[in-house]
XYZ file of C-alpha atoms in Angstrom:
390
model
C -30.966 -23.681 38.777
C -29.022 -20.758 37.261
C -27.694 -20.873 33.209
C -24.673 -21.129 34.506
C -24.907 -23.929 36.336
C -25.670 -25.665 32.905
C -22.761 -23.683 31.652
C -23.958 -21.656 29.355
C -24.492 -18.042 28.858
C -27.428 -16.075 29.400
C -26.387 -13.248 26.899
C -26.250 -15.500 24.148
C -29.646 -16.663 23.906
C -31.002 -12.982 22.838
C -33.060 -12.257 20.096
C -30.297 -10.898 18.051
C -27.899 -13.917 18.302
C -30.549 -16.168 17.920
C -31.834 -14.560 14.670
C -28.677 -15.911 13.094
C -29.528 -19.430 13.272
C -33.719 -18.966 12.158
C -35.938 -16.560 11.290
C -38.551 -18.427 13.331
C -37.235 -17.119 16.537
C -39.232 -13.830 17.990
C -37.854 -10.649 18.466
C -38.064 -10.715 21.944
C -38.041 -14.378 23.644
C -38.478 -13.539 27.369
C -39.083 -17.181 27.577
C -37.233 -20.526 25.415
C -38.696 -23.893 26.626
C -36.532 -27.173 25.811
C -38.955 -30.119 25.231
C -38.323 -33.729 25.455
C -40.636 -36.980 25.294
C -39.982 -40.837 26.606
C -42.499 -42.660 24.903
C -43.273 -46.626 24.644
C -42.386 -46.795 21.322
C -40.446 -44.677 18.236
C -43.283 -45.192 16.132
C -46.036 -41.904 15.801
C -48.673 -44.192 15.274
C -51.912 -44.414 17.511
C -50.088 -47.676 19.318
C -47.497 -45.222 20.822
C -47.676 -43.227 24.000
C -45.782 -40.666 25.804
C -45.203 -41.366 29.081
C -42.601 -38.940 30.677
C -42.355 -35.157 29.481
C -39.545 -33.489 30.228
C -39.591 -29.679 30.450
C -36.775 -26.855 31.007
C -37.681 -23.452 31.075
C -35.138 -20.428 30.472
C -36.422 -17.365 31.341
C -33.280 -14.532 31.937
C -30.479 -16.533 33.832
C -32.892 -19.060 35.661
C -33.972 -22.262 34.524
C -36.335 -24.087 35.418
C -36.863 -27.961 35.301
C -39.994 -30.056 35.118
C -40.792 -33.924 34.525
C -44.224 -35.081 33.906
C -44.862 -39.116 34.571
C -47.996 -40.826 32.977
C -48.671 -42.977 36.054
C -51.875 -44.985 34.687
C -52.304 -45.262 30.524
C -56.306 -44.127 30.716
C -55.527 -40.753 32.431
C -53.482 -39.364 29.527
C -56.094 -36.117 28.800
C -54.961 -34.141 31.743
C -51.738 -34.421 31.050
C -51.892 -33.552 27.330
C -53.848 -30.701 28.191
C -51.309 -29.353 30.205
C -48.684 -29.675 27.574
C -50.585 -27.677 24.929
C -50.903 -25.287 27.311
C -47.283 -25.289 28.317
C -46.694 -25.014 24.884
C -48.820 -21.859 24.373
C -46.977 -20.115 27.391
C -43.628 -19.803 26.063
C -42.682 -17.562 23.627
C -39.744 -19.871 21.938
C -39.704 -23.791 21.662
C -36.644 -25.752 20.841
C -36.421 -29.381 20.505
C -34.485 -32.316 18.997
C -36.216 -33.521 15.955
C -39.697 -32.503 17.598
C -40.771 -31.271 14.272
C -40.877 -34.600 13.006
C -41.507 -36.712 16.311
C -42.378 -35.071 19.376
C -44.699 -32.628 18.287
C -46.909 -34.884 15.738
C -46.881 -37.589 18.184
C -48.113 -34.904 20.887
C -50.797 -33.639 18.436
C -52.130 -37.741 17.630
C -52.562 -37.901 21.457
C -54.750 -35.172 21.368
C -57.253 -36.727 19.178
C -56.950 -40.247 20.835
C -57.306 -38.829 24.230
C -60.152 -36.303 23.022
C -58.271 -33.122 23.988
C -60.583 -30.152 21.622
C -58.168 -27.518 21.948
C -56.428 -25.579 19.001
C -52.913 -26.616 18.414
C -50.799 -23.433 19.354
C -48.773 -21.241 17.385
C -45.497 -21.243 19.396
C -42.483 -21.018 17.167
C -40.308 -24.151 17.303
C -36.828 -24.648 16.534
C -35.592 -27.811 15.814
C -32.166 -28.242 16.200
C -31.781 -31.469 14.263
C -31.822 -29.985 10.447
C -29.335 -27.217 11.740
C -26.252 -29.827 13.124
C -26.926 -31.925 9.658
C -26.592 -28.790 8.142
C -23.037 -27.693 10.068
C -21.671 -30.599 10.997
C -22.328 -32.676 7.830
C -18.904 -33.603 7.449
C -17.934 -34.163 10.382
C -20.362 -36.550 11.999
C -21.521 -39.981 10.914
C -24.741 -39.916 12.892
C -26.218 -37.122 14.447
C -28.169 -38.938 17.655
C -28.084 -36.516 20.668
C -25.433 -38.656 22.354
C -23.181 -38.575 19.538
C -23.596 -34.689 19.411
C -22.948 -34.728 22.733
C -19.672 -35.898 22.272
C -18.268 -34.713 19.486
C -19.744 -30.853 19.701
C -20.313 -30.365 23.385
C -17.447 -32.874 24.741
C -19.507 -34.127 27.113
C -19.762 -37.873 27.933
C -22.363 -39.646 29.867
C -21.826 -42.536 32.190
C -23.683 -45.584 33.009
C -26.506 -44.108 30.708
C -29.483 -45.794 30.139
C -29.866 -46.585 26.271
C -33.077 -44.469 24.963
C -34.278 -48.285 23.157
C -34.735 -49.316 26.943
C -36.807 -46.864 28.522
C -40.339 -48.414 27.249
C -39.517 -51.597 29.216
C -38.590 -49.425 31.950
C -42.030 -47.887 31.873
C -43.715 -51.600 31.610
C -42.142 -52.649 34.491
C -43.307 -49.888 36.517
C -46.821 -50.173 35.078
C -47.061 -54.126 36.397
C -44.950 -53.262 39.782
C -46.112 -50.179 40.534
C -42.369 -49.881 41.759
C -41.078 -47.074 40.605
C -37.275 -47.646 40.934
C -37.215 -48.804 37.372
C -38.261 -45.785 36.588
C -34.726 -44.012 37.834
C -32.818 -44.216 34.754
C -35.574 -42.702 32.671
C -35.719 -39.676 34.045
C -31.890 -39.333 34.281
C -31.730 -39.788 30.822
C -34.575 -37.547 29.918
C -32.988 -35.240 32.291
C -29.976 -34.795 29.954
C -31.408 -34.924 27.165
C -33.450 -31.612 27.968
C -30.749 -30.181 29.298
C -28.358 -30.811 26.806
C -30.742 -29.115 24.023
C -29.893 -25.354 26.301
C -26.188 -26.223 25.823
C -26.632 -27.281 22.269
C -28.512 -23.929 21.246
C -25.900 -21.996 23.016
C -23.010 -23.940 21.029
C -24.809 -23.576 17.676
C -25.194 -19.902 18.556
C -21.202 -19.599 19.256
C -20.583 -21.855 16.440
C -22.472 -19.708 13.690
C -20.947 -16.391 14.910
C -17.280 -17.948 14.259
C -16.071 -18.797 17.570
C -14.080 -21.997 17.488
C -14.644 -23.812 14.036
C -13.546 -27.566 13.883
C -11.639 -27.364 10.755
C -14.207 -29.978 8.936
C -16.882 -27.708 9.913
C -15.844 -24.457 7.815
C -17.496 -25.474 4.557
C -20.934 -26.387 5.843
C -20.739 -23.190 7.911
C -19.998 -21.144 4.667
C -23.237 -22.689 3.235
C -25.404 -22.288 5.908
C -24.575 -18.648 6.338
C -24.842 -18.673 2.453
C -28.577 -19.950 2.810
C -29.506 -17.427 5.473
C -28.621 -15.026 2.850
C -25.253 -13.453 3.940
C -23.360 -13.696 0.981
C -20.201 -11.518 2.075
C -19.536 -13.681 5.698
C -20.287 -16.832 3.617
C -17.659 -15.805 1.357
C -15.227 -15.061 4.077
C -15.703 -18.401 5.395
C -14.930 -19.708 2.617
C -12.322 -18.056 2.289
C -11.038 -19.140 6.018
C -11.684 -22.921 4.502
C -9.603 -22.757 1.884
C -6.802 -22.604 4.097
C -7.716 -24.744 7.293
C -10.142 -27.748 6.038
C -8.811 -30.778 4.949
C -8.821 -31.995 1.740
C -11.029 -32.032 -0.166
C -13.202 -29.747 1.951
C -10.569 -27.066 1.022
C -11.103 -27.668 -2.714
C -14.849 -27.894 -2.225
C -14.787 -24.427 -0.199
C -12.563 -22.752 -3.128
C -15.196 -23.776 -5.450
C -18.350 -22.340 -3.627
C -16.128 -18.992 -3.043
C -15.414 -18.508 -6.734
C -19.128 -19.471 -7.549
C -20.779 -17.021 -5.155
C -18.172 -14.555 -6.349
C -19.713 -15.174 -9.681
C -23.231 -14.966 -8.887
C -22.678 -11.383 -7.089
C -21.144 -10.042 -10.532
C -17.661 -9.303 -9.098
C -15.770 -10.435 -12.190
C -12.213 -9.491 -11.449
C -12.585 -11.570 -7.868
C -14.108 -14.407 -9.386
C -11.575 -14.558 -12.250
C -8.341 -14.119 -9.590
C -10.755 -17.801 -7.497
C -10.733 -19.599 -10.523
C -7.145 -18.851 -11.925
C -5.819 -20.221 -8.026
C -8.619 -23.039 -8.684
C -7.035 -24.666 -12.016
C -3.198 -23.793 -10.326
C -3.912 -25.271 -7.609
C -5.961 -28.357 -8.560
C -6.740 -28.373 -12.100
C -10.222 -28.292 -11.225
C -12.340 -28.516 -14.465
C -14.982 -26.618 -13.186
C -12.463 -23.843 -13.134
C -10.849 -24.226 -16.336
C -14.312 -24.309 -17.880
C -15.432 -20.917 -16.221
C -11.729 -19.279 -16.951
C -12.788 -20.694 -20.992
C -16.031 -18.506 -20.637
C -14.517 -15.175 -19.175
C -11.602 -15.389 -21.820
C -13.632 -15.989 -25.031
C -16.997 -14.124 -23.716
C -15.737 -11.167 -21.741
C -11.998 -10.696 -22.637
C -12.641 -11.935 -26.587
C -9.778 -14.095 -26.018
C -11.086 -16.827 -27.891
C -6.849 -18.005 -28.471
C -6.443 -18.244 -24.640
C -9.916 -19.819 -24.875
C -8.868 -22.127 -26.773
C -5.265 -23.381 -25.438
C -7.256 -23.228 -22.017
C -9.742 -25.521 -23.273
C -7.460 -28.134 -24.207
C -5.522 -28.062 -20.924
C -8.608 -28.454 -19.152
C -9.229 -31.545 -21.916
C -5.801 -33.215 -20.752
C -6.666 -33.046 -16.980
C -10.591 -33.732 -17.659
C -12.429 -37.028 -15.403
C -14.897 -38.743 -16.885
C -17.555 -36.767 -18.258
C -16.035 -33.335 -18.437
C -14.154 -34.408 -21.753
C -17.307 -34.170 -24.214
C -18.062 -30.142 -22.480
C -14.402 -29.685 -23.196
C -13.949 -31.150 -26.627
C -17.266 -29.671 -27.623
C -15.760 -26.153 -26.593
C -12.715 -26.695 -28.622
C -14.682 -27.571 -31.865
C -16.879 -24.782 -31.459
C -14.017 -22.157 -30.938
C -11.898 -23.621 -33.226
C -14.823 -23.460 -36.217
C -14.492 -19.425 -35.044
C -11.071 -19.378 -35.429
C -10.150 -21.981 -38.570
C -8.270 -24.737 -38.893
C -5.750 -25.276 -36.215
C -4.015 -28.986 -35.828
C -5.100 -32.342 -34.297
C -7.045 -33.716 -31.797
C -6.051 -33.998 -28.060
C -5.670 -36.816 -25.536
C -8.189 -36.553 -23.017
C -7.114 -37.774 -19.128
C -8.321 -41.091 -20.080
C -5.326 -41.461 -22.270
C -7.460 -42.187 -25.923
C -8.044 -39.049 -28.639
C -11.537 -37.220 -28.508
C -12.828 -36.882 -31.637
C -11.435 -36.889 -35.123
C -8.710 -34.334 -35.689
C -10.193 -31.031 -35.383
C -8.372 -29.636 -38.327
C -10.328 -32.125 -40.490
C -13.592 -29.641 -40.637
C -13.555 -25.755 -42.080
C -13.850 -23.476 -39.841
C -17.847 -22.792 -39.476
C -19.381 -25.653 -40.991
C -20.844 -28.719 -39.899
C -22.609 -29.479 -36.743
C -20.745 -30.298 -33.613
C -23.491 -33.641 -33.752
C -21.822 -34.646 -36.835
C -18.906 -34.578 -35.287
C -19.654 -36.637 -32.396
C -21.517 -39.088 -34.716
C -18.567 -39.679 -37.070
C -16.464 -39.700 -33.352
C -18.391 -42.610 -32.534
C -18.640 -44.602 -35.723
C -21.953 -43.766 -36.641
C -23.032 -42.291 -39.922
C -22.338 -38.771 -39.455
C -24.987 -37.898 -42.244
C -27.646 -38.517 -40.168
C -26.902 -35.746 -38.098
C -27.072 -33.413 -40.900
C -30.500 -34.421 -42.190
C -30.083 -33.282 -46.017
C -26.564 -31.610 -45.779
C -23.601 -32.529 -47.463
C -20.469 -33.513 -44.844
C -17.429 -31.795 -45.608
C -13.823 -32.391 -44.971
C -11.139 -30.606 -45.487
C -7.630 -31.696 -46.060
C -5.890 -32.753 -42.921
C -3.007 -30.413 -41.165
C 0.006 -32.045 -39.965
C -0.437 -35.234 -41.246
């Protein structure tokens, strides 16, 4: 069997492509083996046995594909032996959650069956954590099947169900028949199989050919996480204009962020000016606050800014908001009265009813409340000055 009869590409399983999804993978992978188990149960505890491994082998454009049966449940060293050493002979590893199933369940049946070799040190990629990671909001269940369909567009027919396969096994155990047995290695089959068109698609799908238009955010972030900080934020970018809400608004916001983070102030401030046009995002209006007053001394467009972003605040943002306002407007003196938050009510007293520099903004909030506003000045007298526009 060739790679492309599984149609996929031989080209883009080298080293360099592949680096792009894991540092785990080798520089040179002459050899990726896709590893599968059946086992009679989905626990990992000592109760639960493999019974079928399923093995395909890439090396260049050919691929080769093995199944293992456990035909009697007392002759299970042999076979575990084998797969260690399997293991050891291939220079790349790639399964579907094998890090947390196949492999630990593999490395119990060594001890049960009394197999005294070292575990080996093949690198493993599980492919799993990577589709969570890009296509989190796309998919409502990430089973193999369901990947399957949704990423690969394939579809399987008259597939056996995986929750089937031990009874399967049992019935071949008692019989000895093993026409039961059919199904199961169908469907371990394409599962195997499907992991060397998954790699390929993840490898496409990280280098930016073909996007679904869900998937642009989590791509940004897991090119973000691998450390590429300029193709994150270009993919962000790209999501901003092709995601659907509010993946669009969620993109914008981890663009102007990283922008931030890299120190490119003049980018950042033109991502979080569109932000608050665009949406009214408080998250923007709060960092907009921060560049005017801190790095353009603005502390006026600060401070009209502030209580924009107060009249368009949610739940929770109004206290960061009104607490800015009190604080710039002790810097620059008595101004007017308070302002309706989103919610419709008045936060806080009028602001005009403190000079400019004096109390604590915890007196405020305590008199705000109803509370005795003396106890959050310990000793200290509260002052008030004469109200403005009343």
């Amino acid at each position: 069997m060739s790679t492309a009869d599984l149609g996929i590409s031989a080209d883009l399983l080298a080293a360099d492509r592949l680096h792009n999804l894991s540092d785990v993978v080798p520089k040179v992978p002459t050899t990726i083996t896709y590893f599968d188990l059946e086992t009679t149960g989905l626990q990992r505890g000592t109760g639960t046995v493999p019974f079928l491994y399923g093995w395909a082998v890439i090396t260049g454009d050919r691929v080769h594909f093995e199944q293992w049966l456990l035909t009697q449940l007392g002759q299970e060293a042999p076979l575990v032996e084998a797969a260690i050493s399997q293991l050891r002979a291939t220079d790349l590893l790639v399964t579907y959650n094998g890090a947390s199933y196949d492999l630990p369940l593999l490395r119990t049946r060594m001890v049960m069956a009394g197999v005294d070799r070292a575990w080996p040190a093949t690198p493993h990629l599980d492919l799993l954590p990577m589709v969570r990671k890009l296509f989190r909001h796309r998919l409502d269940r990430c089973s193999l099947r369901r990947v399957e369909e949704s990423v690969l567009g394939l579809s399987r027919d008259h597939d056996l169900p995986g929750r089937e396969a031990p009874e399967r096994y049992w019935q071949f155990l008692r019989s000895g028949d093993p026409l039961p047995l059919a199904a199961v290695l169908e469907h371990n089959q394409q599962d195997v199989l499907s992991l060397a068109r998954l790699l390929e698609r993840l490898v496409r799908h990280v280098d930016l050919e073909g996007p679904h238009p869900s998937d642009w955010l989590s791509l940004g972030r897991f090119i973000e996480a691998r450390g590429d900080l300029r193709g994150a934020e270009g993919v962000y970018r790209r999501a901003e204009t092709c995601s659907p809400p509010p993946l669009d608004r969620a993109a914008a916001l981890r663009r102007a962020r990283l922008l931030r983070r890299q120190g490119l102030e003049d980018q950042a401030r033109q991502a979080w000016s569109s932000i608050w046009e665009r949406w009214h995002d408080p998250e923007a209006a709060e960092a907009m606050c921060i560049d005017l007053e801190h790095r353009q001394n603005d502390l006026g467009g600060a401070l009209e800014l502030a209580r924009e972003g107060l009249r368009a605040a949610p739940v929770g943002w109004d206290q960061r908001f009104a607490r800015r306002i009190w604080r710039l407007q002790s810097r620059l003196g008595p101004t007017g009265p308070g302002v309706p938050s989103a919610g419709g009510r008045t936060v806080g007293k009028p602001w005009s009813g403190w000079l400019p520099g004096g109390e604590s903004y915890e007196a405020w909030i305590a008199l705000r409340r109803g509370g005795d506003p003396s106890r959050a000045l310990g000793e200290r007298r509260l002052v008030r000055a004469p109200a403005v526009g009343r």
